[in-house]
Amino acid sequence: KAGVTQTPRYLIKTRGQQVTLSCSPISGHRSVSWYQQTPGQGLQFLFEYFSETQRNKGNFPGRFSGRQFSNSRSEMNVSTLELGDSALYLCASSLTSGGSSYEQYFGPGTRLTVT
Amino acid sequence: AQKVTQAQTEISVVEKEDVTLDCVYETRDTTYYLFWYKQPPSGELVFLIRRNSFDEQNEISGRYSWNFQKSTSSFNFTITASQVVDSAVYFCALSPPPGSARQLTFGSGTQLTVLP
């Protein structure tokens, strides 16, 4: 079974621009979560989508948004990029609630550099 | 609020040594899950183990073992006979009970370097 895929893997943007990152979960997984990883703040939860609905959002400004499509693929968008948005953005997928399949499986990440 | 503390920022051992990575957590939930993930230089977080809060039985998987002690809010990870390929950053994480949003709270990670 294919794992979580994220595109693009690397991205360089300029301050003020916006960016869209994509995540395709493991087949059959309906929950997609996004995390930001930086050297200073570590791994921080951004938001989770389940059945096209945002279930939870971390402590990030409104410039960070996301959505999920009917095929469970998810995108996150960052508008008006700031230098501090430079980070590794990780996507994770998991099965629906219930049972023992509560693990989140992570993709390889998108390395975003803002200049 | 949930919190995970990994006090060991960096650990360096020589191959074949045993090494234990510490993890202490805080939560008000009575039911929760604990996880360990490995992050090699490639960046992808690799799932290692999940532990339910109501199951304090220790677990061994090959050279890996985990010691969960609810009384001390600790979930430590031991690698026996370490190998160079074990070099990575290891993260301990905590999540709320099933039915809640899947929000993992991560520790700051422990960089493990295994020298040949």
Short mmCIF file of N, CA, C and O in Angstrom, two decimals, chain B residues 5 28 31 42 53 70 89 93:
data_model
loop_
_atom_site.label_atom_id
_atom_site.label_comp_id
_atom_site.label_asym_id
_atom_site.label_seq_id
_atom_site.Cartn_x
_atom_site.Cartn_y
_atom_site.Cartn_z
N THR B 5 7.85 16.17 27.60
CA THR B 5 9.20 16.63 27.85
C THR B 5 10.22 15.53 27.55
O THR B 5 10.12 14.43 28.08
N ARG B 28 -4.40 15.98 31.41
CA ARG B 28 -5.53 15.89 32.34
C ARG B 28 -6.50 14.79 31.90
O ARG B 28 -7.43 14.45 32.63
N THR B 31 -7.83 9.02 29.67
CA THR B 31 -7.51 8.11 28.57
C THR B 31 -6.71 8.87 27.53
O THR B 31 -7.10 9.98 27.15
N SER B 42 16.30 12.03 6.37
CA SER B 42 15.40 12.28 5.23
C SER B 42 14.20 13.13 5.62
O SER B 42 13.56 13.74 4.76
N SER B 53 -3.21 4.37 27.40
CA SER B 53 -2.97 4.75 28.79
C SER B 53 -3.41 3.68 29.78
O SER B 53 -2.93 3.63 30.91
N LYS B 70 2.68 4.74 34.36
CA LYS B 70 1.67 5.77 34.56
C LYS B 70 1.89 6.54 35.85
O LYS B 70 1.61 7.73 35.93
N VAL B 89 16.62 11.40 14.98
CA VAL B 89 15.95 12.13 16.05
C VAL B 89 14.71 11.33 16.44
O VAL B 89 13.94 10.91 15.57
N ALA B 93 5.37 11.40 21.68
CA ALA B 93 4.18 12.22 21.43
C ALA B 93 3.00 11.71 22.23
O ALA B 93 2.93 10.53 22.60
#
